[in-house]
XYZ file of C-alpha atoms in Angstrom:
587
model
C 0.103 -0.064 -0.016
C 1.336 3.581 -0.793
C 2.381 5.631 2.037
C -0.425 7.888 1.260
C -3.992 7.300 -0.050
C -7.125 9.154 -0.613
C -10.307 7.352 -0.558
C -13.167 9.277 -1.898
C -16.989 8.448 -1.982
C -19.295 10.792 -4.014
C -22.827 10.596 -5.032
C -23.795 13.582 -7.043
C -27.601 14.005 -7.749
C -29.555 16.989 -8.784
C -30.236 19.603 -6.226
C -28.676 17.349 -3.388
C -25.529 17.729 -1.331
C -23.836 14.598 -0.472
C -21.107 14.516 2.383
C -17.815 13.067 0.934
C -14.823 11.677 3.165
C -11.272 12.220 2.540
C -9.474 9.867 4.486
C -5.398 10.492 4.500
C -2.989 8.353 6.594
C -1.762 10.879 9.661
C -4.260 13.550 8.559
C -7.453 14.919 9.755
C -10.987 13.768 8.593
C -12.596 16.461 6.527
C -16.182 16.513 5.166
C -16.638 18.148 1.657
C -19.969 18.961 -0.182
C -20.605 18.661 -3.960
C -22.979 20.758 -5.808
C -24.278 19.659 -9.258
C -26.171 22.755 -10.605
C -23.090 25.204 -11.472
C -20.618 22.544 -11.496
C -18.773 20.583 -8.813
C -17.288 22.322 -5.807
C -15.671 21.001 -2.726
C -14.859 22.762 0.301
C -13.646 21.738 3.533
C -16.356 21.892 6.410
C -16.169 24.986 8.479
C -15.138 22.952 11.496
C -12.679 20.279 10.568
C -12.908 17.047 12.829
C -9.859 16.248 14.600
C -9.846 12.724 13.952
C -6.518 11.260 12.796
C -6.068 7.802 11.121
C -3.058 5.656 11.838
C -1.997 2.643 10.009
C -4.710 0.675 12.197
C -6.818 3.128 13.940
C -10.362 3.563 15.453
C -12.808 6.066 14.151
C -14.043 8.389 16.880
C -17.789 8.520 16.124
C -18.677 11.030 18.805
C -16.615 13.750 16.745
C -18.972 13.363 13.676
C -22.381 15.200 13.080
C -25.586 12.877 12.555
C -25.563 13.307 8.931
C -21.985 11.995 8.870
C -22.620 9.111 10.992
C -25.578 7.871 8.438
C -23.351 8.168 5.822
C -20.566 6.305 7.480
C -19.884 2.833 5.877
C -20.628 -0.302 8.157
C -16.812 -1.189 7.571
C -15.884 2.213 9.614
C -17.113 0.382 12.735
C -14.526 -1.059 14.875
C -10.759 -1.286 14.135
C -9.733 -0.741 10.715
C -6.647 -2.543 9.476
C -5.643 -1.475 6.133
C -2.672 -3.840 5.910
C -5.064 -6.568 5.340
C -4.434 -5.971 1.590
C -3.820 -3.478 -1.004
C -6.352 -1.105 -2.609
C -7.438 -3.303 -5.222
C -8.815 -5.526 -2.304
C -10.754 -2.963 -0.618
C -14.610 -2.621 -0.867
C -16.402 0.214 -2.774
C -16.053 2.496 0.276
C -12.457 2.188 -0.212
C -11.890 1.364 3.414
C -9.855 -1.790 4.490
C -11.706 -4.845 5.849
C -12.660 -4.292 9.308
C -10.540 -6.290 11.881
C -12.120 -6.873 15.413
C -10.218 -7.099 18.444
C -12.190 -8.903 21.099
C -11.591 -9.097 25.005
C -14.101 -11.233 27.178
C -14.047 -8.640 29.820
C -14.882 -6.063 27.581
C -17.976 -8.060 26.346
C -18.921 -8.585 29.817
C -18.773 -5.050 30.897
C -20.878 -3.930 27.780
C -23.571 -6.688 28.287
C -23.747 -5.306 31.932
C -24.118 -1.754 30.682
C -26.742 -2.760 28.155
C -28.657 -4.791 30.706
C -28.574 -1.834 32.952
C -30.060 0.437 30.162
C -32.715 -1.795 29.491
C -33.863 -2.174 33.070
C -33.803 1.515 33.449
C -36.159 1.970 30.379
C -38.527 -0.953 31.475
C -38.822 0.787 34.762
C -39.593 4.241 32.865
C -41.945 2.552 30.556
C -43.831 0.829 33.213
C -44.238 4.177 35.279
C -45.523 5.895 32.209
C -47.999 3.131 31.119
C -51.119 4.031 33.095
C -50.882 7.918 32.661
C -50.336 7.619 28.801
C -52.868 4.773 27.892
C -55.590 5.463 29.812
C -56.500 9.220 29.252
C -59.347 11.057 30.615
C -61.483 12.856 28.142
C -60.859 16.455 28.475
C -64.578 17.422 27.685
C -68.005 15.498 27.076
C -68.127 16.372 23.312
C -67.092 14.008 20.563
C -63.731 15.928 19.566
C -62.329 15.587 22.867
C -63.266 11.882 22.930
C -61.589 11.212 19.600
C -58.425 13.262 20.621
C -57.982 10.959 23.995
C -58.729 7.896 21.910
C -56.112 8.997 19.233
C -53.388 9.712 22.011
C -54.009 6.523 23.780
C -53.665 4.670 20.651
C -50.422 6.207 19.964
C -49.223 5.346 23.506
C -50.193 1.787 23.225
C -48.369 1.521 20.143
C -45.391 3.006 21.734
C -45.624 0.742 24.640
C -45.819 -2.302 22.272
C -42.581 -1.081 20.421
C -40.755 -0.517 23.792
C -41.706 -4.193 24.556
C -40.266 -5.346 21.567
C -37.356 -3.282 22.256
C -37.008 -4.650 25.800
C -37.111 -8.092 24.248
C -34.442 -7.334 21.764
C -32.270 -5.705 24.401
C -32.499 -8.865 26.525
C -31.558 -11.090 23.669
C -28.617 -8.937 22.818
C -27.402 -8.988 26.426
C -27.702 -12.659 26.457
C -25.609 -12.861 23.055
C -22.876 -10.764 24.503
C -22.660 -12.899 27.516
C -22.766 -15.870 25.371
C -20.013 -14.475 23.257
C -17.904 -13.665 26.176
C -18.119 -17.018 27.533
C -17.312 -18.419 24.202
C -14.191 -16.438 23.819
C -12.867 -17.083 27.365
C -13.548 -20.778 26.812
C -11.701 -20.589 23.640
C -8.593 -18.874 25.139
C -8.614 -21.189 28.121
C -8.366 -24.057 25.777
C -5.665 -22.624 23.620
C -3.603 -21.476 26.444
C -2.118 -24.959 27.458
C -1.787 -25.778 23.699
C 0.329 -22.739 23.403
C 2.374 -23.388 26.277
C 2.974 -26.868 25.170
C 4.208 -25.948 21.973
C 6.389 -23.368 23.461
C 8.187 -25.832 25.860
C 8.531 -28.347 22.789
C 10.288 -25.697 20.725
C 12.318 -24.294 23.634
C 13.251 -28.017 24.316
C 14.480 -28.537 20.756
C 16.550 -25.459 21.016
C 18.164 -26.400 24.512
C 18.704 -30.065 23.875
C 21.997 -29.883 22.117
C 23.724 -27.754 24.719
C 21.977 -29.344 27.583
C 23.435 -32.802 26.146
C 26.920 -31.241 25.526
C 27.192 -28.830 28.262
C 24.667 -29.671 30.906
C 23.250 -26.002 30.319
C 20.378 -24.718 28.239
C 20.815 -22.067 25.356
C 17.789 -20.217 26.326
C 15.740 -19.994 29.753
C 16.242 -19.177 33.487
C 18.147 -21.417 35.659
C 16.285 -23.437 38.244
C 15.915 -22.286 41.798
C 17.693 -24.222 44.731
C 16.008 -26.727 46.646
C 16.875 -28.397 49.942
C 18.597 -31.114 48.245
C 20.354 -28.898 46.006
C 20.513 -25.637 47.475
C 22.338 -23.651 44.790
C 20.592 -21.972 41.878
C 21.108 -23.219 38.281
C 22.831 -21.473 35.717
C 20.813 -19.376 33.152
C 20.817 -19.970 29.412
C 24.293 -19.801 27.726
C 22.718 -16.952 25.385
C 19.748 -15.646 27.571
C 18.561 -16.486 30.974
C 18.726 -15.459 34.547
C 20.719 -17.517 37.055
C 18.374 -19.310 39.514
C 17.861 -18.305 43.211
C 19.672 -19.906 45.916
C 17.758 -22.057 48.434
C 16.936 -20.416 51.897
C 17.721 -22.365 54.555
C 15.968 -22.818 57.824
C 18.355 -25.158 59.500
C 20.441 -23.340 62.212
C 24.079 -22.982 60.951
C 23.369 -23.894 57.425
C 24.628 -21.529 54.890
C 21.965 -20.061 52.121
C 22.210 -21.498 48.613
C 24.441 -19.581 45.978
C 22.710 -17.874 43.379
C 23.081 -19.047 39.707
C 25.198 -17.571 37.024
C 23.830 -15.853 34.131
C 25.128 -16.604 30.518
C 25.659 -13.967 28.084
C 22.446 -11.805 28.751
C 20.853 -12.054 32.252
C 20.975 -11.233 35.760
C 22.735 -13.450 38.311
C 20.637 -15.433 40.877
C 19.763 -14.130 44.489
C 21.681 -16.015 47.143
C 19.533 -17.816 49.508
C 19.139 -16.667 53.112
C 20.962 -18.530 55.722
C 19.790 -20.465 58.683
C 19.831 -19.158 62.174
C 23.429 -18.150 63.178
C 24.509 -18.903 59.366
C 25.460 -16.605 56.609
C 23.566 -16.015 53.535
C 24.734 -17.446 50.105
C 26.574 -15.366 47.545
C 24.534 -13.905 44.641
C 25.231 -15.396 41.215
C 27.205 -13.254 38.602
C 25.536 -11.166 35.874
C 25.774 -11.711 32.073
C 28.990 -11.340 30.351
C 27.191 -8.655 27.810
C 24.409 -7.457 30.190
C 23.057 -7.922 33.448
C 23.609 -7.450 37.112
C 25.093 -9.459 39.815
C 22.598 -11.129 42.117
C 22.342 -9.908 45.638
C 23.664 -12.062 48.667
C 21.197 -13.771 50.759
C 20.525 -12.503 54.099
C 22.062 -14.065 57.246
C 22.940 -13.593 60.748
C 26.550 -15.333 61.088
C 28.652 -14.887 64.264
C 31.757 -17.054 63.149
C 32.736 -18.732 59.908
C 35.710 -21.328 59.607
C 37.609 -22.305 56.623
C 40.452 -24.682 56.258
C 44.246 -23.270 56.704
C 47.317 -25.354 55.845
C 51.022 -24.837 55.474
C 52.734 -24.527 52.224
C 56.649 -24.879 52.980
C 56.322 -22.959 56.196
C 53.825 -20.286 54.452
C 50.187 -20.515 55.520
C 47.573 -20.520 52.917
C 43.742 -20.392 52.679
C 41.592 -20.589 49.648
C 39.781 -17.644 47.948
C 37.443 -17.153 45.015
C 37.394 -13.821 43.664
C 34.213 -12.599 41.502
C 32.884 -16.173 41.220
C 36.349 -17.265 39.730
C 38.157 -20.203 40.615
C 39.260 -21.229 44.103
C 42.881 -20.722 44.667
C 45.232 -20.764 47.592
C 46.624 -17.532 48.601
C 49.305 -16.469 51.224
C 47.850 -15.689 54.563
C 49.709 -12.488 55.527
C 49.540 -10.470 58.533
C 52.394 -8.508 57.495
C 50.713 -6.672 54.503
C 47.445 -5.282 53.623
C 45.414 -5.826 50.442
C 44.128 -8.731 48.436
C 46.637 -9.283 45.392
C 46.073 -11.926 42.922
C 46.934 -12.627 39.303
C 44.397 -11.715 36.566
C 44.362 -15.177 35.436
C 42.932 -16.369 38.956
C 39.768 -14.123 39.072
C 36.261 -14.280 37.315
C 36.138 -11.981 34.393
C 32.475 -12.320 33.877
C 30.751 -8.902 34.787
C 34.128 -7.607 36.232
C 33.671 -4.097 35.468
C 36.152 -1.474 34.845
C 39.252 -0.767 36.933
C 39.043 1.970 39.453
C 42.653 2.871 39.273
C 46.209 1.371 38.736
C 49.280 1.343 41.358
C 52.357 -0.476 42.473
C 52.532 -2.802 45.668
C 56.021 -3.320 47.130
C 56.941 -6.371 49.108
C 59.866 -6.750 51.389
C 61.225 -9.962 49.179
C 62.097 -7.703 46.358
C 59.192 -8.077 44.217
C 56.974 -5.395 42.902
C 53.479 -5.834 41.473
C 51.865 -3.453 38.858
C 48.206 -3.967 39.579
C 44.711 -2.782 38.656
C 41.961 -2.009 41.345
C 38.601 -3.595 40.917
C 35.671 -3.596 43.269
C 34.303 -6.993 43.292
C 33.314 -9.979 45.784
C 35.890 -12.110 47.820
C 34.491 -15.578 48.674
C 36.252 -17.609 51.366
C 33.735 -20.480 51.741
C 31.527 -21.426 54.536
C 29.329 -18.379 53.907
C 32.149 -15.852 54.366
C 31.512 -13.593 51.409
C 32.411 -10.107 51.272
C 30.266 -7.146 49.718
C 32.166 -5.717 46.769
C 35.536 -4.361 47.698
C 38.646 -3.341 46.594
C 40.939 -6.050 45.018
C 44.334 -5.487 43.609
C 44.462 -7.490 40.329
C 48.233 -8.367 39.624
C 49.206 -7.349 35.942
C 52.934 -7.703 35.957
C 55.510 -8.464 38.750
C 58.922 -7.062 38.383
C 61.917 -7.402 40.479
C 63.825 -4.732 42.686
C 66.542 -7.022 43.907
C 68.231 -10.252 42.749
C 66.117 -12.176 45.564
C 62.885 -10.843 43.691
C 64.459 -11.834 40.336
C 64.926 -15.283 41.602
C 61.358 -15.597 42.973
C 59.783 -14.335 39.771
C 61.791 -16.662 37.728
C 60.734 -19.742 40.088
C 57.038 -18.748 39.474
C 56.776 -17.051 42.803
C 56.157 -13.452 41.822
C 53.085 -13.512 43.240
C 53.818 -14.994 46.633
C 54.839 -18.501 47.665
C 51.747 -20.179 46.440
C 51.851 -18.397 43.065
C 48.367 -17.456 43.234
C 48.188 -14.247 45.231
C 48.707 -12.713 48.975
C 45.911 -11.984 51.391
C 46.979 -9.030 53.498
C 45.210 -8.691 56.860
C 47.424 -6.258 58.493
C 45.289 -3.249 59.941
C 47.869 -0.684 60.584
C 50.596 -1.389 57.825
C 49.267 1.371 55.473
C 49.772 4.051 58.219
C 53.218 2.810 58.878
C 54.422 2.379 55.345
C 52.109 4.732 53.143
C 50.496 1.647 51.292
C 47.113 1.849 49.838
C 45.822 -1.672 50.379
C 42.659 -2.554 52.124
C 42.007 -5.383 54.592
C 38.998 -7.115 52.556
C 37.968 -9.155 55.557
C 36.576 -6.068 57.076
C 33.909 -6.231 54.086
C 32.675 -9.411 55.561
C 28.980 -9.340 56.943
C 27.782 -9.013 60.433
C 30.307 -9.947 63.204
C 32.614 -11.719 60.530
C 34.599 -8.578 60.068
C 35.536 -8.214 63.428
C 38.784 -10.196 62.967
C 40.450 -13.531 62.128
C 41.455 -16.342 64.591
C 44.498 -18.141 63.069
C 44.789 -21.773 64.372
C 47.821 -23.195 62.543
C 48.076 -26.502 65.034
C 44.275 -27.330 64.367
C 44.426 -26.399 60.660
C 41.809 -23.606 60.393
C 41.114 -19.783 60.167
C 37.963 -18.486 61.683
C 36.107 -15.243 61.071
C 34.130 -13.266 63.511
C 34.849 -12.689 67.383
C 37.728 -14.456 69.251
C 36.380 -17.792 70.352
C 39.366 -18.817 72.291
C 40.552 -17.609 75.585
C 42.757 -14.546 75.446
C 45.825 -14.670 77.376
C 47.999 -11.766 76.483
C 47.647 -9.071 73.698
C 49.765 -6.340 72.126
C 48.362 -3.189 70.388
C 49.164 -2.728 66.656
C 49.060 -5.373 63.641
C 51.504 -5.882 62.231
C 53.761 -2.910 63.212
C 54.279 -2.826 66.943
C 57.316 -2.746 69.670
C 58.344 -5.966 71.210
C 60.748 -6.655 73.954
C 63.624 -9.200 73.095
C 65.706 -11.054 75.502
C 68.240 -13.879 74.898
C 69.191 -16.700 77.067
C 65.827 -17.474 78.692
C 63.237 -15.097 79.944
C 64.044 -12.854 82.996
C 61.861 -9.934 83.774
C 64.762 -8.179 85.600
C 67.224 -9.070 82.866
C 68.439 -7.261 79.833
C 66.191 -6.848 76.973
C 65.965 -4.996 73.775
C 62.698 -3.095 72.912
C 62.652 -3.410 68.909
C 60.203 -2.087 66.250
C 58.774 -5.553 64.921
C 56.564 -6.760 62.291
C 54.209 -9.618 63.499
C 54.167 -11.385 60.049
C 52.711 -14.868 59.405
C 54.166 -14.692 55.890
C 57.600 -13.848 57.198
C 58.793 -17.476 56.997
C 61.367 -17.937 59.671
C 61.494 -14.215 60.681
C 64.609 -11.899 60.998
C 66.606 -10.575 63.964
C 68.723 -7.344 63.940
C 72.278 -8.190 64.527
C 72.846 -5.090 66.406
C 71.032 -6.668 69.335
C 72.772 -9.990 69.332
C 75.839 -8.388 70.554
C 78.126 -10.885 68.802
C 78.953 -8.657 65.887
C 76.744 -11.274 63.554
C 75.188 -9.376 60.434
C 74.314 -11.985 58.423
C 73.312 -15.683 58.453
C 70.992 -17.314 60.801
C 70.987 -17.170 64.494
C 72.873 -19.954 65.979
C 70.934 -23.109 66.776
C 70.132 -23.575 70.368
C 69.521 -19.975 71.027
C 66.749 -19.221 73.415
C 64.700 -16.043 72.464
C 62.068 -14.720 74.553
C 59.345 -12.154 73.373
C 57.645 -9.932 75.857
C 55.885 -6.661 76.154
C 55.024 -4.112 78.771
C 58.643 -3.417 79.459
C 59.629 -6.892 79.391
C 57.001 -7.557 82.448
C 54.615 -9.761 80.202
C 56.043 -12.690 78.289
C 54.289 -13.543 75.028
C 56.066 -16.417 73.769
C 59.572 -18.088 73.957
C 61.525 -20.662 71.639
C 64.647 -22.157 70.988
C 66.259 -22.222 67.432
C 67.237 -25.081 65.468
C 69.150 -25.747 62.134
C 66.244 -25.685 60.153
C 64.099 -23.074 62.067
C 66.078 -19.948 63.018
C 65.661 -16.227 62.186
C 67.828 -14.719 59.715
C 70.284 -12.138 60.907
C 70.054 -8.568 59.246
C 71.997 -5.543 59.568
C 68.983 -3.219 60.150
C 65.801 -3.010 62.110
C 62.845 -3.927 62.148
C 62.750 -7.456 63.535
C 60.272 -9.824 62.021
C 58.532 -12.540 63.922
C 57.914 -14.873 61.080
C 55.565 -17.650 61.325
C 56.883 -18.973 64.688
C 54.468 -17.388 67.182
C 51.485 -18.589 65.104
C 52.871 -21.945 65.026
C 52.932 -22.421 68.851
C 49.127 -21.773 69.220
C 46.050 -19.950 68.025
C 46.481 -16.225 67.464
C 43.575 -13.919 67.013
C 44.195 -10.782 64.789
C 41.437 -8.137 65.967
C 40.631 -5.293 63.471
C 39.907 -3.140 66.575
C 40.730 -0.475 66.983
C 40.071 0.548 63.327
C 43.380 1.025 61.316
C 45.529 -0.199 64.412
C 44.299 -3.774 65.264
C 45.421 -6.038 68.269
C 47.471 -9.161 68.319
C 45.684 -11.664 70.854
C 47.453 -14.765 72.043
C 45.040 -17.502 73.145
C 47.845 -19.652 74.380
C 50.015 -19.135 77.651
C 53.738 -18.904 77.237
C 55.954 -21.966 78.029
């Protein structure tokens, strides 16, 4: 059909004026008159009707005059669909075949309106029946009698017609009600069929990927259940992740939200049971979508496995939904630094900045900051927090070059470093953040490091505090050689309480032997105390395989040894300072 089409209907007779309609797509309806005496003349009506026709439109009958309504073709009633065919298929009025849209609620409403109208008219006719059909004669003469009889006859004829109209109205109402029921029944019968067809088509589309990858191509992931609490993954192409199951049993973590595919939102994490954490939300789509929110919970403590890797403690983390990888647990630094290949890249976002982190082993790392989640397991999942994603390690010493060459540029595990020292930034001007402070509820209060029993616990200290020192990892410790003596000679030394410091270091200046390199001789008794040597924290005897390295400068590094002797709690309070709490008595 052409973009613009003019439809005209003209009937010219002698001494008659016939309304003519010009219908243009996107223009107003105008009424013209045709005169046949002195030639034809067409002019717009004095008041154009503001009725606009679109491709599929509805004529506003109320805007037309009575004469125009009578002239209006029957095909104008209802909805006009001019896309039904081209101009050659139109009827003689030039208007496309009508297409009627039916909604059962509209039919029911119309039937109720008509029934109300019929009831009102019937009541009015009943009230007027007596006064109009039985008229009293105005006088005793024959003319008055004839006039009364005439009007009474008209009234009877009117009431007869109104009775026919009432019957017609009732039949029409019944027809509308019947039609609405028929349409509703047809829709109800067709809905299951359409749903079945839709499922069959979607099943055929998803069958190959479900067979090969156990995942649909299109569709939302299944929600978690009590038996399988984690939400299912959404379709590879389109689909939201399923929601995690919300637990009701005390201590059980909520289910994890499912991951979306290319387009879709991650599923919501399920709520945890009493005294348990909620599940983490699923990742949003690679191309478009939002990460799902974590489930609610009320965790007090959460424990994760802790193990040693060549005298270095390690825990597992998953960053942005990526693989679970072991990282060094380091109280001597701040910030979580991991190589880019060990994180989840889906829906990671853009970096918030770039910088360089410097470690004491001669390795510097260029990193990009990303705000994302860190999952330690057991329901300990942080809110989005700053994570340093390592791009390139580079050496600042021969030792650093050796470490990088051996594949240890990102820590002894090769997968990164988890720094949890609250005051290291203030002491060294660093920028790393302690990611465990982004854990929910009381989990962010601190970490109990229990190497003898092989776990780390987030939350309040569940052990029995024996002694403590303010400041983590930078603090001042009193050092004594040859056994502890509160009245003997001791050396207050700036120290680093460093779980990632391996065997630790001792400044040669306090040995008094002139030694500035190598290791402290085996069999040396070293006592570490605080409060002007009045409170012993721990004591140990060096061996040929476990002895601190002698350096020519301060500070001292405790190394792993105080953590290996018993459980140590690292408190994040006071904020930015921290406290070291020893849950075991000194020997």
